[in-house]
């Protein structure tokens, strides 16, 4: 009964909203899928087939309800050289191998480690994608005629004004239908979806990649497939995190990882290229009211219906209408508070956010920006934690006896501060170091303890280290030297 209730919640909680939202997404997918195909250097059918297949598959096997996955620009950019140098069949093979790698990552349950991406990196990721979505609309506006700008303005007016009348129907869908009808009946001279490229007219057919099964083929497709898998999972899991926050619902990251792999394998076997989650379309979906898997499934199925049955009508949709929708997504996605609160936010967090944003925007490479952000976050964290080690001298009435109490985390970032905190002058006869409130993490921490012990022994003091927890003591037993060495003038630490 619990399983049935969960399935009903994920599929049929609000079918009307899911279907309406999926309709908007399907319309927005067409020009982007064609554009991404052109970027990758392949026929538009490759991107359109991939978007249909991935959306339908991920709706069934993904871990984040209402998230939209399809052909994406981030993945398309990685395919350019492979298609140019080796041809389309090698792209299908690389997409298949990409899916296999993602399934392995999912089976190893590595998707959960997305939690180590900090809030600052997430904000930078979101802001950079919002900027890139906006910049991607510029080719449709630069050099455009007055009618195009008027259409975009009218589209934005409908998108932001229609919800004041009713929210029963998604405003982006109303804008697309209204502007399309107006452009068709008035014969306005504006760029349309049909100008983007020729859409396919048949169903995708099963097709094994026609490449030789040799080590040479693996050498060619292996690096590309691994990069596609990494970038695809990174974008998908970060988008899933974002939707978790927007909808206040959890998602299964390991299931999503496996689902992305399955979807990419199926797409490659039916003439499509590898894809991943799309933040723009996912935001359109959830802001239009979608919360269930039905929205993703319908987006894929309706996309196929549009390109096979209604392609003549779809080809006449003005690009200005879709540009208005994507501008709305860009404005809504950008975290404006992160800019307004820069002065009140800790400097380190602001640096991470800005560095992530700028790197993604200037390189158009999500992975470079996020990896840089994660590295900066780790460096700032280690600097902060490294300063939390505290060594306090405890007063004692005994002559020639020194007692120290250590509190905090002892590892490579705090080892130097730990060693420098002891006074190594004078001639104590006995030194006691209490580590009850400390935790020893690594080899560098062990070496720091050894360093302090040996210094006091060279002064002729007996040294005792007490209160170390089981984990720390295990490290010392395996890696330490001070508890195994006996100088004539001293005594081994315990």
Short mmCIF file of C-alpha atoms in Angstrom, two decimals:
data_model
loop_
_atom_site.label_atom_id
_atom_site.label_comp_id
_atom_site.label_asym_id
_atom_site.label_seq_id
_atom_site.Cartn_x
_atom_site.Cartn_y
_atom_site.Cartn_z
CA UNK A 1 0.00 0.00 0.00
CA UNK A 2 2.88 2.36 0.77
CA UNK A 3 4.42 1.65 -2.64
CA UNK A 4 1.08 2.24 -4.35
CA UNK A 5 0.56 5.50 -2.47
CA UNK A 6 4.06 6.66 -3.39
CA UNK A 7 3.50 5.84 -7.07
CA UNK A 8 0.18 7.67 -7.04
CA UNK A 9 1.80 10.72 -5.43
CA UNK A 10 4.61 10.79 -8.00
CA UNK A 11 2.37 10.21 -11.03
CA UNK A 12 -1.19 11.34 -10.38
CA UNK A 13 -1.11 13.92 -7.57
CA UNK A 14 -2.11 16.73 -9.95
CA UNK A 15 -2.36 15.42 -13.54
CA UNK A 16 -3.88 18.59 -15.02
CA UNK A 17 -1.01 20.81 -13.90
CA UNK A 18 1.56 18.19 -14.92
CA UNK A 19 0.08 17.90 -18.44
CA UNK A 20 -0.14 21.66 -18.94
CA UNK A 21 3.42 22.20 -17.68
CA UNK A 22 4.72 19.37 -19.84
CA UNK A 23 3.09 20.97 -22.87
CA UNK A 24 5.00 24.22 -22.30
CA UNK A 25 8.25 22.32 -21.83
CA UNK A 26 7.77 20.33 -25.06
CA UNK A 27 7.35 23.53 -27.05
CA UNK A 28 10.46 25.03 -25.46
CA UNK A 29 12.48 21.86 -26.12
CA UNK A 30 12.19 21.95 -29.92
CA UNK A 31 14.36 25.00 -30.77
CA UNK A 32 16.92 24.15 -28.09
CA UNK A 33 17.25 20.53 -29.25
CA UNK A 34 17.76 21.74 -32.83
CA UNK A 35 20.27 24.39 -31.70
CA UNK A 36 22.24 21.89 -29.63
CA UNK A 37 22.34 19.49 -32.58
CA UNK A 38 23.81 22.26 -34.71
CA UNK A 39 26.42 22.99 -32.00
CA UNK A 40 27.42 19.31 -31.93
CA UNK A 41 27.59 19.22 -35.74
CA UNK A 42 24.84 16.65 -36.25
CA UNK A 43 21.43 16.52 -37.94
CA UNK A 44 18.58 18.14 -35.91
CA UNK A 45 16.91 14.73 -35.72
CA UNK A 46 19.72 13.52 -33.40
CA UNK A 47 18.94 16.16 -30.78
CA UNK A 48 15.15 15.87 -31.16
CA UNK A 49 15.19 12.07 -30.89
CA UNK A 50 17.49 12.29 -27.87
CA UNK A 51 15.23 14.81 -26.13
CA UNK A 52 12.12 12.66 -26.67
CA UNK A 53 13.78 9.39 -25.59
CA UNK A 54 15.66 10.79 -22.59
CA UNK A 55 12.61 12.64 -21.25
CA UNK A 56 10.37 9.56 -21.52
CA UNK A 57 12.98 7.22 -20.05
CA UNK A 58 14.00 9.46 -17.15
CA UNK A 59 10.34 9.92 -16.22
CA UNK A 60 10.21 6.18 -15.52
CA UNK A 61 13.64 5.51 -13.97
CA UNK A 62 14.88 8.89 -12.65
CA UNK A 63 15.10 9.90 -9.00
CA UNK A 64 13.76 13.49 -9.21
CA UNK A 65 10.08 13.86 -10.19
CA UNK A 66 9.28 16.84 -12.47
CA UNK A 67 12.90 17.30 -13.58
CA UNK A 68 13.38 17.56 -17.34
CA UNK A 69 16.30 15.79 -19.02
CA UNK A 70 17.09 16.02 -22.73
CA UNK A 71 19.82 17.05 -25.18
CA UNK A 72 21.75 19.97 -23.64
CA UNK A 73 24.27 22.58 -24.69
CA UNK A 74 26.77 21.54 -21.99
CA UNK A 75 26.94 18.04 -23.48
CA UNK A 76 26.79 19.20 -27.11
CA UNK A 77 29.91 21.34 -26.69
CA UNK A 78 31.87 18.24 -25.65
CA UNK A 79 30.85 16.33 -28.78
CA UNK A 80 32.11 18.74 -31.44
CA UNK A 81 35.61 17.34 -31.98
CA UNK A 82 34.48 13.69 -31.82
CA UNK A 83 31.83 14.22 -34.52
CA UNK A 84 34.19 16.29 -36.66
CA UNK A 85 37.11 13.86 -36.48
CA UNK A 86 35.37 10.47 -36.39
CA UNK A 87 31.74 10.84 -37.43
CA UNK A 88 28.25 10.31 -36.04
CA UNK A 89 28.58 6.58 -35.28
CA UNK A 90 31.39 7.27 -32.82
CA UNK A 91 29.13 9.80 -31.10
CA UNK A 92 26.48 7.11 -30.63
CA UNK A 93 29.16 4.77 -29.21
CA UNK A 94 30.46 7.46 -26.84
CA UNK A 95 26.91 8.22 -25.69
CA UNK A 96 26.34 4.52 -24.97
CA UNK A 97 29.58 4.24 -22.99
CA UNK A 98 28.68 7.46 -21.15
CA UNK A 99 25.46 5.77 -19.99
CA UNK A 100 27.34 2.67 -18.83
CA UNK A 101 29.74 4.81 -16.76
CA UNK A 102 26.82 6.67 -15.18
CA UNK A 103 25.09 3.42 -14.23
CA UNK A 104 28.30 2.19 -12.58
CA UNK A 105 28.55 5.46 -10.64
CA UNK A 106 24.92 4.99 -9.56
CA UNK A 107 25.48 1.38 -8.47
CA UNK A 108 28.46 2.53 -6.39
CA UNK A 109 26.11 5.06 -4.77
CA UNK A 110 28.42 8.00 -5.46
CA UNK A 111 25.56 10.37 -6.29
CA UNK A 112 25.04 11.14 -2.62
CA UNK A 113 28.38 12.98 -2.50
CA UNK A 114 26.78 15.92 -4.30
CA UNK A 115 26.07 17.09 -0.73
CA UNK A 116 29.71 18.22 -0.53
CA UNK A 117 28.95 20.97 -3.05
CA UNK A 118 28.51 24.02 -0.85
CA UNK A 119 25.64 26.50 -0.94
CA UNK A 120 27.99 29.14 -2.38
CA UNK A 121 28.90 26.84 -5.30
CA UNK A 122 25.23 26.05 -5.84
CA UNK A 123 24.41 29.77 -5.96
CA UNK A 124 27.25 30.36 -8.43
CA UNK A 125 26.02 27.44 -10.55
CA UNK A 126 22.47 28.79 -10.64
CA UNK A 127 23.53 32.37 -11.38
CA UNK A 128 25.91 31.33 -14.16
CA UNK A 129 23.27 29.22 -15.86
CA UNK A 130 20.77 32.06 -15.59
CA UNK A 131 23.28 34.34 -17.34
CA UNK A 132 24.04 31.73 -20.00
CA UNK A 133 20.32 31.18 -20.66
CA UNK A 134 19.91 34.93 -21.16
CA UNK A 135 22.99 35.21 -23.39
CA UNK A 136 21.75 32.26 -25.48
CA UNK A 137 18.77 34.41 -26.51
CA UNK A 138 20.96 37.21 -27.84
CA UNK A 139 21.42 35.73 -31.36
CA UNK A 140 17.64 35.98 -31.77
CA UNK A 141 17.66 39.66 -30.71
CA UNK A 142 20.86 41.13 -32.10
CA UNK A 143 20.06 42.66 -35.47
CA UNK A 144 16.39 41.67 -35.22
CA UNK A 145 13.63 43.86 -36.62
CA UNK A 146 11.19 45.95 -34.61
CA UNK A 147 8.46 43.32 -34.87
CA UNK A 148 10.66 40.78 -33.05
CA UNK A 149 11.30 43.12 -30.12
CA UNK A 150 7.59 43.96 -29.98
CA UNK A 151 6.74 40.24 -29.89
CA UNK A 152 9.24 39.56 -27.10
CA UNK A 153 7.85 42.50 -25.11
CA UNK A 154 4.28 41.29 -25.62
CA UNK A 155 5.32 37.78 -24.58
CA UNK A 156 6.86 39.04 -21.33
CA UNK A 157 3.76 41.15 -20.64
CA UNK A 158 1.57 38.06 -21.00
CA UNK A 159 3.90 35.87 -18.93
CA UNK A 160 3.98 38.29 -15.99
CA UNK A 161 0.47 39.71 -16.39
CA UNK A 162 -1.68 36.65 -17.07
CA UNK A 163 -1.19 35.11 -13.57
CA UNK A 164 -2.91 38.22 -12.16
CA UNK A 165 -6.05 37.09 -14.00
CA UNK A 166 -5.83 33.32 -13.41
CA UNK A 167 -3.22 30.69 -12.64
CA UNK A 168 -5.31 27.82 -13.99
CA UNK A 169 -3.23 27.74 -17.19
CA UNK A 170 0.56 28.31 -17.28
CA UNK A 171 1.27 31.83 -18.52
CA UNK A 172 4.16 30.73 -20.80
CA UNK A 173 1.77 28.41 -22.67
CA UNK A 174 -0.71 31.26 -23.13
CA UNK A 175 2.10 33.50 -24.42
CA UNK A 176 3.30 30.92 -26.95
CA UNK A 177 -0.20 30.21 -28.29
CA UNK A 178 -1.25 33.89 -28.40
CA UNK A 179 1.91 35.12 -30.13
CA UNK A 180 1.90 32.19 -32.57
CA UNK A 181 -1.71 32.86 -33.56
CA UNK A 182 -1.01 36.56 -33.98
CA UNK A 183 2.11 35.97 -36.10
CA UNK A 184 0.36 33.41 -38.32
CA UNK A 185 -2.76 35.48 -38.98
CA UNK A 186 -0.94 38.78 -39.54
CA UNK A 187 1.97 37.32 -41.49
CA UNK A 188 4.59 39.16 -39.43
CA UNK A 189 8.16 39.02 -40.69
CA UNK A 190 9.74 37.25 -37.71
CA UNK A 191 12.06 34.28 -37.34
CA UNK A 192 10.25 30.99 -36.64
CA UNK A 193 11.09 27.53 -35.29
CA UNK A 194 11.10 26.25 -38.88
CA UNK A 195 14.06 28.52 -39.62
CA UNK A 196 16.14 26.62 -37.04
CA UNK A 197 16.32 23.43 -39.13
CA UNK A 198 14.39 20.55 -40.67
CA UNK A 199 12.50 18.35 -38.22
CA UNK A 200 12.34 14.54 -38.68
CA UNK A 201 9.17 12.93 -40.04
CA UNK A 202 9.59 9.29 -38.86
CA UNK A 203 9.89 7.47 -35.56
CA UNK A 204 13.43 6.75 -34.35
CA UNK A 205 14.63 3.25 -35.25
CA UNK A 206 16.80 0.86 -33.22
CA UNK A 207 20.41 1.19 -34.30
CA UNK A 208 23.61 -0.26 -32.85
CA UNK A 209 26.62 2.07 -33.24
CA UNK A 210 28.49 0.97 -36.36
CA UNK A 211 32.01 1.12 -34.94
CA UNK A 212 34.69 -1.57 -34.73
CA UNK A 213 34.88 -3.27 -31.33
CA UNK A 214 38.59 -2.61 -30.80
CA UNK A 215 40.88 -1.01 -28.22
CA UNK A 216 41.44 1.79 -30.69
CA UNK A 217 37.72 2.62 -30.65
CA UNK A 218 37.76 2.61 -26.84
CA UNK A 219 40.79 4.92 -26.88
CA UNK A 220 38.87 7.34 -29.10
CA UNK A 221 35.53 7.36 -27.29
CA UNK A 222 36.73 6.64 -23.72
CA UNK A 223 37.90 10.15 -22.69
CA UNK A 224 34.87 11.81 -24.33
CA UNK A 225 32.45 9.34 -22.72
CA UNK A 226 34.00 9.86 -19.27
CA UNK A 227 33.80 13.64 -19.63
CA UNK A 228 30.19 13.44 -20.85
CA UNK A 229 29.31 11.21 -17.88
CA UNK A 230 30.92 13.60 -15.36
CA UNK A 231 29.43 16.80 -16.79
CA UNK A 232 26.02 15.18 -17.28
CA UNK A 233 25.84 13.90 -13.71
CA UNK A 234 27.15 17.15 -12.28
CA UNK A 235 24.51 19.23 -14.07
CA UNK A 236 21.75 16.69 -13.33
CA UNK A 237 22.49 16.36 -9.62
CA UNK A 238 22.91 20.10 -9.10
CA UNK A 239 19.62 20.70 -10.91
CA UNK A 240 17.99 18.02 -8.74
CA UNK A 241 19.30 19.83 -5.64
CA UNK A 242 17.85 23.09 -6.91
CA UNK A 243 14.43 21.53 -7.53
CA UNK A 244 14.57 19.90 -4.09
CA UNK A 245 14.84 23.39 -2.61
CA UNK A 246 12.16 24.94 -4.85
CA UNK A 247 9.59 22.19 -4.28
CA UNK A 248 10.66 21.36 -0.71
CA UNK A 249 10.70 17.66 -1.60
CA UNK A 250 13.59 15.14 -1.52
CA UNK A 251 15.02 13.16 -4.41
CA UNK A 252 17.02 9.95 -4.74
CA UNK A 253 20.40 11.05 -6.15
CA UNK A 254 21.71 7.51 -6.69
CA UNK A 255 18.55 6.50 -8.55
CA UNK A 256 18.81 9.68 -10.63
CA UNK A 257 22.42 8.81 -11.47
CA UNK A 258 21.44 5.32 -12.66
CA UNK A 259 18.44 6.76 -14.49
CA UNK A 260 20.59 9.22 -16.42
CA UNK A 261 22.78 6.32 -17.52
CA UNK A 262 19.84 4.20 -18.65
CA UNK A 263 18.33 7.15 -20.56
CA UNK A 264 21.59 7.86 -22.38
CA UNK A 265 22.02 4.21 -23.38
CA UNK A 266 18.47 4.05 -24.77
CA UNK A 267 18.97 7.36 -26.61
CA UNK A 268 22.22 6.15 -28.22
CA UNK A 269 20.49 2.97 -29.43
CA UNK A 270 17.76 4.97 -31.17
CA UNK A 271 19.81 7.57 -32.99
CA UNK A 272 20.14 10.15 -30.22
CA UNK A 273 23.04 11.83 -28.45
CA UNK A 274 23.76 11.80 -24.71
CA UNK A 275 21.97 14.38 -22.58
CA UNK A 276 21.32 15.37 -19.00
CA UNK A 277 19.01 17.50 -16.86
CA UNK A 278 18.06 20.92 -18.25
CA UNK A 279 17.83 23.63 -15.63
CA UNK A 280 15.86 26.03 -17.84
CA UNK A 281 13.17 23.55 -18.84
CA UNK A 282 13.07 22.10 -15.33
CA UNK A 283 12.42 25.57 -13.91
CA UNK A 284 9.69 26.14 -16.53
CA UNK A 285 8.14 22.83 -15.50
CA UNK A 286 8.00 23.41 -11.74
CA UNK A 287 7.06 27.10 -11.98
CA UNK A 288 4.19 26.05 -14.24
CA UNK A 289 2.91 23.88 -11.40
CA UNK A 290 4.37 20.45 -12.22
CA UNK A 291 5.38 18.20 -9.35
CA UNK A 292 5.09 14.67 -10.74
CA UNK A 293 6.69 12.30 -13.21
CA UNK A 294 3.72 12.65 -15.54
CA UNK A 295 4.95 16.12 -16.55
CA UNK A 296 8.30 14.76 -17.75
CA UNK A 297 6.70 11.81 -19.52
CA UNK A 298 4.17 14.06 -21.26
CA UNK A 299 6.86 16.55 -22.26
CA UNK A 300 8.66 13.76 -24.11
CA UNK A 301 5.55 12.25 -25.69
CA UNK A 302 4.08 15.60 -26.70
CA UNK A 303 7.45 16.59 -28.18
CA UNK A 304 7.28 13.52 -30.43
CA UNK A 305 3.66 14.36 -31.36
CA UNK A 306 4.68 17.91 -32.23
CA UNK A 307 7.58 16.97 -34.49
CA UNK A 308 5.80 14.10 -36.28
CA UNK A 309 2.16 15.22 -36.49
CA UNK A 310 2.08 19.00 -35.96
CA UNK A 311 5.47 19.90 -37.39
CA UNK A 312 3.97 22.23 -40.01
CA UNK A 313 2.28 24.27 -37.27
CA UNK A 314 5.22 24.03 -34.89
CA UNK A 315 7.53 25.33 -37.61
CA UNK A 316 5.46 28.54 -37.67
CA UNK A 317 5.88 29.33 -33.93
CA UNK A 318 7.78 32.65 -33.68
CA UNK A 319 11.12 32.34 -31.94
CA UNK A 320 10.28 35.60 -30.15
CA UNK A 321 7.64 33.76 -28.11
CA UNK A 322 10.17 31.17 -26.94
CA UNK A 323 12.78 33.88 -26.30
CA UNK A 324 10.29 35.60 -23.97
CA UNK A 325 9.80 32.33 -22.07
CA UNK A 326 13.54 31.78 -21.70
CA UNK A 327 14.12 35.37 -20.54
CA UNK A 328 11.49 34.77 -17.88
CA UNK A 329 13.35 31.60 -16.86
CA UNK A 330 16.66 33.49 -16.74
CA UNK A 331 15.29 36.29 -14.55
CA UNK A 332 13.51 33.84 -12.26
CA UNK A 333 16.52 31.52 -11.94
CA UNK A 334 19.08 34.17 -10.99
CA UNK A 335 19.50 34.52 -7.22
CA UNK A 336 19.23 38.32 -6.93
CA UNK A 337 19.62 38.21 -3.14
CA UNK A 338 23.10 36.74 -3.55
CA UNK A 339 24.17 40.01 -5.22
CA UNK A 340 22.26 42.33 -2.89
CA UNK A 341 23.71 40.55 0.17
CA UNK A 342 27.33 40.48 -0.99
CA UNK A 343 28.41 42.93 1.74
CA UNK A 344 26.73 40.98 4.54
CA UNK A 345 27.83 37.55 3.30
CA UNK A 346 31.17 36.15 4.55
CA UNK A 347 33.98 37.14 2.18
CA UNK A 348 35.00 33.54 1.51
CA UNK A 349 31.45 32.57 0.49
CA UNK A 350 31.21 35.55 -1.84
CA UNK A 351 34.55 34.69 -3.47
CA UNK A 352 33.42 31.10 -4.09
CA UNK A 353 30.09 32.22 -5.55
CA UNK A 354 31.58 34.88 -7.84
CA UNK A 355 34.46 32.64 -8.97
CA UNK A 356 32.05 29.81 -9.85
CA UNK A 357 29.74 32.16 -11.74
CA UNK A 358 32.48 33.90 -13.75
CA UNK A 359 34.28 30.66 -14.62
CA UNK A 360 31.14 29.02 -16.00
CA UNK A 361 30.10 32.15 -17.90
CA UNK A 362 33.49 32.75 -19.54
CA UNK A 363 34.32 29.10 -20.29
CA UNK A 364 30.75 27.90 -20.96
CA UNK A 365 31.90 24.81 -19.04
CA UNK A 366 29.85 23.92 -16.00
CA UNK A 367 32.35 21.36 -14.72
CA UNK A 368 35.26 23.85 -14.59
CA UNK A 369 33.24 26.37 -12.61
CA UNK A 370 31.86 23.86 -10.12
CA UNK A 371 35.22 22.10 -9.64
CA UNK A 372 36.91 25.47 -9.00
CA UNK A 373 34.15 26.39 -6.55
CA UNK A 374 34.48 23.08 -4.68
CA UNK A 375 38.28 23.47 -4.47
CA UNK A 376 37.99 27.05 -3.16
CA UNK A 377 35.36 25.94 -0.63
CA UNK A 378 37.65 23.15 0.57
CA UNK A 379 40.63 25.53 0.90
CA UNK A 380 38.62 28.07 2.89
CA UNK A 381 37.15 25.31 5.05
CA UNK A 382 40.57 23.83 5.82
CA UNK A 383 41.96 27.28 6.68
CA UNK A 384 39.07 27.85 9.04
CA UNK A 385 39.20 24.42 10.66
CA UNK A 386 42.99 24.56 10.80
CA UNK A 387 42.73 27.51 13.19
CA UNK A 388 40.37 25.75 15.58
CA UNK A 389 43.12 23.70 17.25
CA UNK A 390 43.86 25.10 20.70
CA UNK A 391 46.67 24.15 23.07
CA UNK A 392 46.27 25.42 26.63
CA UNK A 393 48.88 25.14 29.38
CA UNK A 394 47.35 23.88 32.63
CA UNK A 395 48.81 25.27 35.85
CA UNK A 396 50.36 22.70 38.12
CA UNK A 397 52.00 23.07 41.57
CA UNK A 398 54.57 20.39 40.75
CA UNK A 399 58.05 21.69 40.03
CA UNK A 400 59.39 20.87 36.56
CA UNK A 401 56.08 19.47 35.33
CA UNK A 402 54.24 20.88 32.30
CA UNK A 403 50.66 19.95 31.48
CA UNK A 404 48.86 20.84 28.24
CA UNK A 405 45.26 20.37 27.18
CA UNK A 406 44.57 20.09 23.40
CA UNK A 407 41.14 20.79 21.88
CA UNK A 408 40.09 20.71 18.22
CA UNK A 409 40.92 18.88 15.00
CA UNK A 410 44.51 17.84 14.35
CA UNK A 411 45.24 17.21 10.68
CA UNK A 412 47.50 18.53 7.92
CA UNK A 413 45.99 22.04 7.95
CA UNK A 414 46.34 22.51 11.72
CA UNK A 415 49.54 20.53 12.36
CA UNK A 416 51.92 23.51 12.20
CA UNK A 417 49.79 25.59 14.58
CA UNK A 418 49.63 22.63 16.98
CA UNK A 419 53.41 22.17 17.02
CA UNK A 420 54.07 25.90 17.42
CA UNK A 421 51.72 26.11 20.41
CA UNK A 422 54.13 24.30 22.76
CA UNK A 423 56.94 26.04 24.62
CA UNK A 424 60.14 24.12 23.92
CA UNK A 425 62.51 26.07 26.17
CA UNK A 426 63.40 25.43 29.78
CA UNK A 427 64.17 22.03 31.30
CA UNK A 428 60.95 20.28 32.40
CA UNK A 429 61.39 16.85 33.90
CA UNK A 430 57.95 15.65 32.89
CA UNK A 431 55.41 16.71 30.21
CA UNK A 432 51.79 15.57 30.03
CA UNK A 433 49.69 16.24 26.87
CA UNK A 434 45.95 15.66 27.33
CA UNK A 435 44.14 15.05 23.99
CA UNK A 436 40.74 14.13 25.41
CA UNK A 437 39.07 17.02 23.56
CA UNK A 438 41.05 16.62 20.34
CA UNK A 439 40.72 14.34 17.32
CA UNK A 440 43.67 13.17 15.27
CA UNK A 441 42.84 12.64 11.58
CA UNK A 442 45.86 11.83 9.43
CA UNK A 443 49.57 11.08 9.03
CA UNK A 444 50.51 14.77 9.26
CA UNK A 445 48.73 15.00 12.61
CA UNK A 446 50.61 11.93 13.87
CA UNK A 447 53.89 13.47 12.69
CA UNK A 448 53.06 16.69 14.58
CA UNK A 449 52.55 14.74 17.83
CA UNK A 450 55.84 12.93 17.24
CA UNK A 451 57.60 16.25 16.62
CA UNK A 452 56.44 17.70 19.95
CA UNK A 453 57.25 14.54 21.89
CA UNK A 454 60.76 14.20 20.47
CA UNK A 455 61.56 17.86 21.16
CA UNK A 456 60.76 17.48 24.85
CA UNK A 457 62.63 14.19 25.04
CA UNK A 458 65.74 15.84 23.67
CA UNK A 459 65.51 18.23 26.64
CA UNK A 460 65.56 15.22 28.96
CA UNK A 461 61.86 15.19 29.83
CA UNK A 462 59.58 12.21 30.26
CA UNK A 463 56.56 12.65 27.94
CA UNK A 464 53.09 11.16 28.28
CA UNK A 465 50.24 11.62 25.79
CA UNK A 466 46.87 10.76 27.37
CA UNK A 467 43.16 10.85 26.49
CA UNK A 468 43.54 10.00 22.81
CA UNK A 469 40.39 8.42 21.40
CA UNK A 470 40.34 4.98 19.77
CA UNK A 471 40.58 6.26 16.19
CA UNK A 472 43.54 8.51 16.99
CA UNK A 473 45.29 5.80 18.98
CA UNK A 474 44.92 3.39 16.05
CA UNK A 475 46.62 5.91 13.77
CA UNK A 476 49.44 6.43 16.26
CA UNK A 477 49.93 2.66 16.67
CA UNK A 478 50.21 2.24 12.88
CA UNK A 479 52.11 5.37 11.88
CA UNK A 480 53.62 6.97 14.99
CA UNK A 481 57.29 6.82 15.94
CA UNK A 482 57.34 8.44 19.37
CA UNK A 483 55.61 5.49 21.04
CA UNK A 484 58.11 3.05 19.47
CA UNK A 485 61.38 4.96 19.99
CA UNK A 486 63.18 5.21 23.31
CA UNK A 487 65.81 7.87 23.79
CA UNK A 488 68.21 7.37 26.70
CA UNK A 489 67.08 10.59 28.33
CA UNK A 490 63.36 10.06 28.00
CA UNK A 491 60.43 7.75 28.15
CA UNK A 492 58.05 6.64 25.41
CA UNK A 493 54.73 8.36 25.06
CA UNK A 494 51.63 6.29 25.71
#
